Amino acid sequence: MSDAIDEYFDEALAIVKAAGNLITEHVSGCKAFEYKSCDIDLVTEVDKKVEETLIGGLSKKFPEHKFIGEESTADGAKCVLTDDPTWVIDPVDGTLNFVHGFPHSCISLGLVINKESVAGIIYNPLIGQLFTAKKGQGAFYNGRQIHVSKVKELKKALIAFEAGTSRDEEKCRVVFENFKMVVNKGHGVRSLGSAALNMAMVAMGGADANFEFGIHAWDVAAGDIIVREAGGVCIDPSGGPFDILSRRVLCASSKELAQEIVKELAQYYPERD
Ligand code: LIP
């Protein structure tokens, strides 16, 4: 299987790097956008073009592979995850950042086989950040192997955390409650505006944990394998196993830190993907 994953990964990486040029054409922000679910949930033509480029390139190389993409789903495609090799794509993760010209947006591409992430690429071409991992082969940042931090206690943990792009009242209440918990009990809060890049920060040991409710499979498929290959854990925020379609994620440098966060979190259960 690892030879096949190597072949899939190598082809995907070349396509991702080429697609990154579509993003770097807008270094000062992409001002042409449309609204999706609300005024802070946006999509640009670049999101759509990057996804088309990735799906077009990968389906040509691997016609039997399946795809779950953010913008294809927005256009009505169903999120169906089988055991087949499935590419789970966020073409521009951090679209709000991309519109504003805040340079923390990335292509997030995960390869899921038998419902398990086995390879991941998180590529921010705006500032040249490439995070990669393949099952059993470690996690890398710009070619250098990375490892999660050794932090095991919430009071020493820097937590990557997002307000999200939903105006739902109950979701916002939970966001504020959890923000207060982290500010009071953690070492600090950081918010990049991209779930994938937040998870990449945990993988490289820059942040010690990240949790979020309301994300989608395409936000976390790559980050899941990258964090785990960097020696971290990726679980459900209630403490159970990670479920890629649940729209809930908690990743951390250690299971001890993850379990302490689980005990403190106000929970939110969005509709599944
Ligand atoms: C975004 C995520 C972010 C989350 C937003 C949104 P998008 O993805 O990366 O973490 O807070 O709600 O889902 O929409 O920019 O691809």
mmCIF file of C-alpha atoms and ligand atoms in Angstrom:
data_model
loop_
_atom_site.group_PDB
_atom_site.id
_atom_site.type_symbol
_atom_site.label_atom_id
_atom_site.label_comp_id
_atom_site.label_asym_id
_atom_site.label_seq_id
_atom_site.Cartn_x
_atom_site.Cartn_y
_atom_site.Cartn_z
ATOM 1 C CA MET A 1 0.000 0.000 0.000
ATOM 2 C CA SER A 2 2.802 2.477 0.839
ATOM 3 C CA ASP A 3 4.186 2.263 -2.733
ATOM 4 C CA ALA A 4 0.742 3.205 -4.037
ATOM 5 C CA ILE A 5 0.454 6.045 -1.508
ATOM 6 C CA ASP A 6 3.891 7.305 -2.584
ATOM 7 C CA GLU A 7 2.753 7.351 -6.231
ATOM 8 C CA TYR A 8 -0.545 9.089 -5.406
ATOM 9 C CA PHE A 9 1.259 11.633 -3.176
ATOM 10 C CA ASP A 10 3.961 12.501 -5.728
ATOM 11 C CA GLU A 11 1.420 13.194 -8.466
ATOM 12 C CA ALA A 12 -0.781 15.195 -6.087
ATOM 13 C CA LEU A 13 2.101 17.334 -4.827
ATOM 14 C CA ALA A 14 3.014 18.418 -8.359
ATOM 15 C CA ILE A 15 -0.610 19.380 -9.081
ATOM 16 C CA VAL A 16 -0.962 21.252 -5.752
ATOM 17 C CA LYS A 17 2.198 23.269 -6.351
ATOM 18 C CA ALA A 18 1.006 24.246 -9.834
ATOM 19 C CA ALA A 19 -2.437 25.195 -8.493
ATOM 20 C CA GLY A 20 -0.756 27.377 -5.857
ATOM 21 C CA ASN A 21 0.108 29.844 -8.626
ATOM 22 C CA LEU A 22 -3.600 30.631 -8.945
ATOM 23 C CA ILE A 23 -3.534 31.839 -5.318
ATOM 24 C CA THR A 24 -0.294 33.827 -5.483
ATOM 25 C CA GLU A 25 -1.769 35.938 -8.318
ATOM 26 C CA HIS A 26 -3.792 37.620 -5.518
ATOM 27 C CA VAL A 27 -1.156 38.453 -2.912
ATOM 28 C CA SER A 28 -2.936 41.682 -1.913
ATOM 29 C CA GLY A 29 -6.317 39.969 -1.574
ATOM 30 C CA CYS A 30 -8.994 38.641 -3.905
ATOM 31 C CA LYS A 31 -11.704 41.279 -3.917
ATOM 32 C CA ALA A 32 -14.125 39.419 -6.218
ATOM 33 C CA PHE A 33 -16.137 37.015 -4.066
ATOM 34 C CA GLU A 34 -19.627 35.637 -3.406
ATOM 35 C CA TYR A 35 -21.409 34.962 -0.114
ATOM 36 C CA LYS A 36 -22.225 31.341 0.862
ATOM 37 C CA SER A 37 -24.081 30.661 4.146
ATOM 38 C CA CYS A 38 -23.617 34.182 5.569
ATOM 39 C CA ASP A 39 -21.629 37.434 5.257
ATOM 40 C CA ILE A 40 -18.425 35.864 6.634
ATOM 41 C CA ASP A 41 -18.602 32.602 4.652
ATOM 42 C CA LEU A 42 -17.169 33.481 1.235
ATOM 43 C CA VAL A 43 -16.078 31.860 -2.020
ATOM 44 C CA THR A 44 -14.000 33.279 -4.890
ATOM 45 C CA GLU A 45 -13.457 32.178 -8.467
ATOM 46 C CA VAL A 46 -9.953 31.128 -7.348
ATOM 47 C CA ASP A 47 -11.457 28.628 -4.862
ATOM 48 C CA LYS A 48 -13.450 27.080 -7.714
ATOM 49 C CA LYS A 49 -10.569 27.142 -10.216
ATOM 50 C CA VAL A 50 -8.107 25.538 -7.769
ATOM 51 C CA GLU A 51 -10.605 22.753 -6.989
ATOM 52 C CA GLU A 52 -11.251 22.158 -10.708
ATOM 53 C CA THR A 53 -7.471 22.014 -11.314
ATOM 54 C CA LEU A 54 -6.927 19.479 -8.527
ATOM 55 C CA ILE A 55 -9.869 17.243 -9.455
ATOM 56 C CA GLY A 56 -9.059 17.475 -13.182
ATOM 57 C CA GLY A 57 -5.404 16.580 -12.677
ATOM 58 C CA LEU A 58 -5.971 13.774 -10.163
ATOM 59 C CA SER A 59 -8.906 12.148 -11.987
ATOM 60 C CA LYS A 60 -6.837 12.059 -15.190
ATOM 61 C CA LYS A 61 -4.018 10.215 -13.367
ATOM 62 C CA PHE A 62 -6.281 8.074 -11.130
ATOM 63 C CA PRO A 63 -9.693 7.678 -12.838
ATOM 64 C CA GLU A 64 -10.920 5.201 -10.197
ATOM 65 C CA HIS A 65 -10.364 7.643 -7.328
ATOM 66 C CA LYS A 66 -13.207 9.551 -5.662
ATOM 67 C CA PHE A 67 -13.414 13.215 -4.609
ATOM 68 C CA ILE A 68 -14.986 15.288 -1.843
ATOM 69 C CA GLY A 69 -14.426 18.991 -2.498
ATOM 70 C CA GLU A 70 -15.654 22.063 -0.658
ATOM 71 C CA GLU A 71 -16.910 23.853 -3.746
ATOM 72 C CA SER A 72 -18.283 20.734 -5.498
ATOM 73 C CA THR A 73 -20.259 20.073 -2.306
ATOM 74 C CA ALA A 74 -21.447 23.700 -2.249
ATOM 75 C CA ASP A 75 -22.697 23.090 -5.805
ATOM 76 C CA GLY A 76 -24.778 20.122 -4.610
ATOM 77 C CA ALA A 77 -22.421 17.119 -4.721
ATOM 78 C CA LYS A 78 -23.021 14.689 -1.844
ATOM 79 C CA CYS A 79 -20.304 13.992 0.776
ATOM 80 C CA VAL A 80 -20.088 10.213 0.300
ATOM 81 C CA LEU A 81 -17.007 8.582 1.857
ATOM 82 C CA THR A 82 -16.417 4.956 0.844
ATOM 83 C CA ASP A 83 -13.341 2.750 1.356
ATOM 84 C CA ASP A 84 -12.078 3.790 -2.079
ATOM 85 C CA PRO A 85 -9.124 6.208 -2.373
ATOM 86 C CA THR A 86 -10.804 9.602 -1.905
ATOM 87 C CA TRP A 87 -9.202 13.011 -2.273
ATOM 88 C CA VAL A 88 -10.730 15.444 0.253
ATOM 89 C CA ILE A 89 -10.122 18.983 -0.959
ATOM 90 C CA ASP A 90 -10.290 22.497 0.440
ATOM 91 C CA PRO A 91 -8.996 24.517 -2.507
ATOM 92 C CA VAL A 92 -8.511 27.692 -0.488
ATOM 93 C CA ASP A 93 -8.722 27.105 3.245
ATOM 94 C CA GLY A 94 -8.969 30.526 4.861
ATOM 95 C CA THR A 95 -10.993 32.166 2.096
ATOM 96 C CA LEU A 96 -11.913 35.136 4.314
ATOM 97 C CA ASN A 97 -8.172 35.705 4.827
ATOM 98 C CA PHE A 98 -7.621 35.389 1.070
ATOM 99 C CA VAL A 99 -10.238 38.061 0.350
ATOM 100 C CA HIS A 100 -8.667 40.421 2.888
ATOM 101 C CA GLY A 101 -5.058 39.782 1.818
ATOM 102 C CA PHE A 102 -4.180 38.277 5.237
ATOM 103 C CA PRO A 103 -1.585 35.750 3.965
ATOM 104 C CA HIS A 104 -2.753 32.658 5.864
ATOM 105 C CA SER A 105 -4.661 30.702 3.235
ATOM 106 C CA CYS A 106 -3.737 27.273 1.908
ATOM 107 C CA ILE A 107 -4.631 24.389 -0.319
ATOM 108 C CA SER A 108 -5.570 21.477 1.961
ATOM 109 C CA LEU A 109 -5.569 18.073 0.264
ATOM 110 C CA GLY A 110 -6.054 14.818 2.151
ATOM 111 C CA LEU A 111 -6.040 11.298 0.728
ATOM 112 C CA VAL A 112 -8.463 9.018 2.591
ATOM 113 C CA ILE A 113 -8.409 5.237 2.026
ATOM 114 C CA ASN A 114 -10.650 2.854 3.992
ATOM 115 C CA LYS A 115 -11.982 5.986 5.742
ATOM 116 C CA GLU A 116 -8.513 6.816 7.173
ATOM 117 C CA SER A 117 -6.345 9.776 6.144
ATOM 118 C CA VAL A 118 -3.144 8.265 4.756
ATOM 119 C CA ALA A 119 -1.521 11.300 3.112
ATOM 120 C CA GLY A 120 -1.858 15.046 3.481
ATOM 121 C CA ILE A 121 -0.636 18.234 1.833
ATOM 122 C CA ILE A 122 -1.199 21.718 3.303
ATOM 123 C CA TYR A 123 0.315 24.354 1.038
ATOM 124 C CA ASN A 124 0.311 28.114 1.677
ATOM 125 C CA PRO A 125 1.959 29.509 -1.461
ATOM 126 C CA LEU A 126 1.588 33.093 -0.248
ATOM 127 C CA ILE A 127 4.408 32.681 2.265
ATOM 128 C CA GLY A 128 5.930 29.407 1.014
ATOM 129 C CA GLN A 129 4.690 26.983 3.689
ATOM 130 C CA LEU A 130 4.431 23.310 2.647
ATOM 131 C CA PHE A 131 3.306 20.751 5.226
ATOM 132 C CA THR A 132 3.196 17.110 4.150
ATOM 133 C CA ALA A 133 2.794 13.634 5.589
ATOM 134 C CA LYS A 134 2.323 10.049 4.434
ATOM 135 C CA LYS A 135 1.209 7.189 6.674
ATOM 136 C CA GLY A 136 4.173 5.763 8.596
ATOM 137 C CA GLN A 137 6.653 8.156 6.970
ATOM 138 C CA GLY A 138 6.579 11.184 9.300
ATOM 139 C CA ALA A 139 5.460 14.795 8.883
ATOM 140 C CA PHE A 140 7.442 17.528 7.174
ATOM 141 C CA TYR A 141 7.520 21.341 6.905
ATOM 142 C CA ASN A 142 9.352 22.560 3.782
ATOM 143 C CA GLY A 143 11.213 19.227 3.683
ATOM 144 C CA ARG A 144 12.318 19.291 7.357
ATOM 145 C CA GLN A 145 10.814 16.629 9.639
ATOM 146 C CA ILE A 146 8.567 18.117 12.331
ATOM 147 C CA HIS A 147 7.264 16.966 15.699
ATOM 148 C CA VAL A 148 4.560 18.186 18.041
ATOM 149 C CA SER A 149 5.575 19.959 21.250
ATOM 150 C CA LYS A 150 6.034 18.202 24.587
ATOM 151 C CA VAL A 151 3.319 20.236 26.308
ATOM 152 C CA LYS A 152 0.967 18.068 28.378
ATOM 153 C CA GLU A 153 -0.872 20.679 30.475
ATOM 154 C CA LEU A 154 -3.526 23.217 29.426
ATOM 155 C CA LYS A 155 -1.994 25.980 31.574
ATOM 156 C CA LYS A 156 1.211 25.685 29.467
ATOM 157 C CA ALA A 157 -0.570 25.260 26.117
ATOM 158 C CA LEU A 158 -0.854 27.748 23.236
ATOM 159 C CA ILE A 159 -4.218 26.938 21.658
ATOM 160 C CA ALA A 160 -5.101 27.623 18.006
ATOM 161 C CA PHE A 161 -8.798 28.479 17.984
ATOM 162 C CA GLU A 162 -11.278 29.943 15.475
ATOM 163 C CA ALA A 163 -14.404 32.038 15.729
ATOM 164 C CA GLY A 164 -15.520 30.306 12.521
ATOM 165 C CA THR A 165 -17.686 31.552 9.691
ATOM 166 C CA SER A 166 -21.142 30.915 11.109
ATOM 167 C CA ARG A 167 -23.493 33.468 12.642
ATOM 168 C CA ASP A 168 -25.571 30.700 14.313
ATOM 169 C CA GLU A 169 -26.500 31.973 17.808
ATOM 170 C CA GLU A 170 -25.809 28.716 19.679
ATOM 171 C CA LYS A 171 -22.506 28.211 17.810
ATOM 172 C CA CYS A 172 -21.422 31.766 18.732
ATOM 173 C CA ARG A 173 -22.379 31.178 22.378
ATOM 174 C CA VAL A 174 -20.178 28.072 22.492
ATOM 175 C CA VAL A 175 -17.331 29.907 20.723
ATOM 176 C CA PHE A 176 -17.373 32.675 23.348
ATOM 177 C CA GLU A 177 -17.589 30.161 26.227
ATOM 178 C CA ASN A 178 -14.628 28.158 24.939
ATOM 179 C CA PHE A 179 -12.650 31.303 24.140
ATOM 180 C CA LYS A 180 -13.096 32.450 27.759
ATOM 181 C CA MET A 181 -12.008 28.999 29.011
ATOM 182 C CA VAL A 182 -8.815 29.032 26.940
ATOM 183 C CA VAL A 183 -7.965 32.641 27.886
ATOM 184 C CA ASN A 184 -8.483 31.841 31.590
ATOM 185 C CA LYS A 185 -6.912 28.370 31.720
ATOM 186 C CA GLY A 186 -4.464 28.175 28.797
ATOM 187 C CA HIS A 187 -1.148 29.892 28.038
ATOM 188 C CA GLY A 188 -2.558 31.783 25.044
ATOM 189 C CA VAL A 189 -4.908 31.787 22.057
ATOM 190 C CA ARG A 190 -3.961 32.125 18.397
ATOM 191 C CA SER A 191 -6.390 32.319 15.485
ATOM 192 C CA LEU A 192 -4.996 31.919 11.955
ATOM 193 C CA GLY A 193 -8.358 31.798 10.155
ATOM 194 C CA SER A 194 -7.561 28.441 8.573
ATOM 195 C CA ALA A 195 -8.351 25.115 10.214
ATOM 196 C CA ALA A 196 -5.721 23.344 8.147
ATOM 197 C CA LEU A 197 -2.968 25.828 9.048
ATOM 198 C CA ASN A 198 -4.008 25.731 12.722
ATOM 199 C CA MET A 199 -3.533 21.939 12.636
ATOM 200 C CA ALA A 200 -0.206 22.403 10.848
ATOM 201 C CA MET A 201 0.927 24.691 13.691
ATOM 202 C CA VAL A 202 0.201 21.859 16.139
ATOM 203 C CA ALA A 203 2.136 19.402 13.955
ATOM 204 C CA MET A 204 5.212 21.658 13.910
ATOM 205 C CA GLY A 205 5.021 22.310 17.663
ATOM 206 C CA GLY A 206 4.194 26.022 17.273
ATOM 207 C CA ALA A 207 0.787 25.539 18.844
ATOM 208 C CA ASP A 208 0.019 22.788 21.345
ATOM 209 C CA ALA A 209 -3.623 22.086 20.490
ATOM 210 C CA ASN A 210 -6.408 23.147 18.143
ATOM 211 C CA PHE A 211 -10.126 22.490 18.359
ATOM 212 C CA GLU A 212 -13.047 23.668 16.287
ATOM 213 C CA PHE A 213 -16.730 22.918 15.745
ATOM 214 C CA GLY A 214 -18.356 23.525 12.372
ATOM 215 C CA ILE A 215 -15.383 22.756 10.166
ATOM 216 C CA HIS A 216 -15.848 20.245 7.331
ATOM 217 C CA ALA A 217 -14.011 17.096 6.171
ATOM 218 C CA TRP A 218 -12.022 19.163 3.641
ATOM 219 C CA ASP A 219 -10.680 21.439 6.396
ATOM 220 C CA VAL A 220 -9.207 18.587 8.453
ATOM 221 C CA ALA A 221 -8.450 15.571 6.216
ATOM 222 C CA ALA A 222 -4.855 16.660 5.573
ATOM 223 C CA GLY A 223 -4.260 18.086 9.058
ATOM 224 C CA ASP A 224 -5.358 14.813 10.689
ATOM 225 C CA ILE A 225 -2.579 12.713 9.136
ATOM 226 C CA ILE A 226 0.017 15.506 9.407
ATOM 227 C CA VAL A 227 -0.609 15.921 13.172
ATOM 228 C CA ARG A 228 -0.578 12.158 13.793
ATOM 229 C CA GLU A 229 2.591 11.610 11.761
ATOM 230 C CA ALA A 230 4.190 14.424 13.807
ATOM 231 C CA GLY A 231 3.441 12.404 16.976
ATOM 232 C CA GLY A 232 0.262 14.180 18.011
ATOM 233 C CA VAL A 233 -3.315 13.010 18.527
ATOM 234 C CA CYS A 234 -6.475 13.854 16.583
ATOM 235 C CA ILE A 235 -9.757 12.977 18.339
ATOM 236 C CA ASP A 236 -13.365 14.045 18.707
ATOM 237 C CA PRO A 237 -13.693 17.036 21.106
ATOM 238 C CA SER A 238 -15.805 14.828 23.427
ATOM 239 C CA GLY A 239 -12.846 12.440 23.778
ATOM 240 C CA GLY A 240 -13.977 9.723 21.363
ATOM 241 C CA PRO A 241 -12.333 8.763 18.086
ATOM 242 C CA PHE A 242 -11.987 11.378 15.334
ATOM 243 C CA ASP A 243 -14.842 11.233 12.813
ATOM 244 C CA ILE A 244 -13.915 13.100 9.617
ATOM 245 C CA LEU A 245 -17.543 13.783 8.655
ATOM 246 C CA SER A 246 -18.672 14.969 12.132
ATOM 247 C CA ARG A 247 -17.577 18.625 11.636
ATOM 248 C CA ARG A 248 -15.773 18.458 14.993
ATOM 249 C CA VAL A 249 -12.036 18.195 15.659
ATOM 250 C CA LEU A 250 -9.557 18.339 18.557
ATOM 251 C CA CYS A 251 -5.872 17.786 17.860
ATOM 252 C CA ALA A 252 -3.064 18.130 20.399
ATOM 253 C CA SER A 253 0.587 17.459 21.107
ATOM 254 C CA SER A 254 -0.329 14.727 23.603
ATOM 255 C CA LYS A 255 -3.288 12.633 24.733
ATOM 256 C CA GLU A 256 -2.900 14.108 28.236
ATOM 257 C CA LEU A 257 -3.410 17.638 26.938
ATOM 258 C CA ALA A 258 -6.264 16.518 24.680
ATOM 259 C CA GLN A 259 -8.063 14.820 27.582
ATOM 260 C CA GLU A 260 -7.664 17.891 29.817
ATOM 261 C CA ILE A 261 -9.188 20.084 27.078
ATOM 262 C CA VAL A 262 -12.061 17.601 26.598
ATOM 263 C CA LYS A 263 -12.998 18.077 30.276
ATOM 264 C CA GLU A 264 -13.158 21.893 29.879
ATOM 265 C CA LEU A 265 -14.892 22.236 26.506
ATOM 266 C CA ALA A 266 -18.440 23.429 25.920
ATOM 267 C CA GLN A 267 -19.635 21.065 23.186
ATOM 268 C CA TYR A 268 -21.426 21.833 19.913
ATOM 269 C CA TYR A 269 -22.836 19.262 17.515
ATOM 270 C CA PRO A 270 -23.309 20.623 13.963
ATOM 271 C CA GLU A 271 -25.179 18.684 11.291
ATOM 272 C CA ARG A 272 -22.779 16.134 9.778
ATOM 273 C CA ASP A 273 -21.201 16.558 6.329
HETATM 274 C C1 LIP B 1 -12.597 27.949 7.077
HETATM 275 C C2 LIP B 1 -11.815 27.186 8.093
HETATM 276 C C3 LIP B 1 -11.813 27.932 9.408
HETATM 277 C C4 LIP B 1 -13.189 28.020 9.916
HETATM 278 C C5 LIP B 1 -14.081 28.693 8.924
HETATM 279 C C6 LIP B 1 -14.013 28.095 7.529
HETATM 280 P P1 LIP B 1 -12.802 28.037 4.424
HETATM 281 O O1 LIP B 1 -12.554 27.274 5.849
HETATM 282 O O2 LIP B 1 -10.506 26.983 7.675
HETATM 283 O O3 LIP B 1 -11.037 27.258 10.379
HETATM 284 O O4 LIP B 1 -13.190 28.721 11.128
HETATM 285 O O5 LIP B 1 -15.393 28.536 9.415
HETATM 286 O O6 LIP B 1 -14.613 26.822 7.543
HETATM 287 O O7 LIP B 1 -14.277 28.325 4.400
HETATM 288 O O8 LIP B 1 -12.001 29.268 4.413
HETATM 289 O O9 LIP B 1 -12.392 27.037 3.396
#
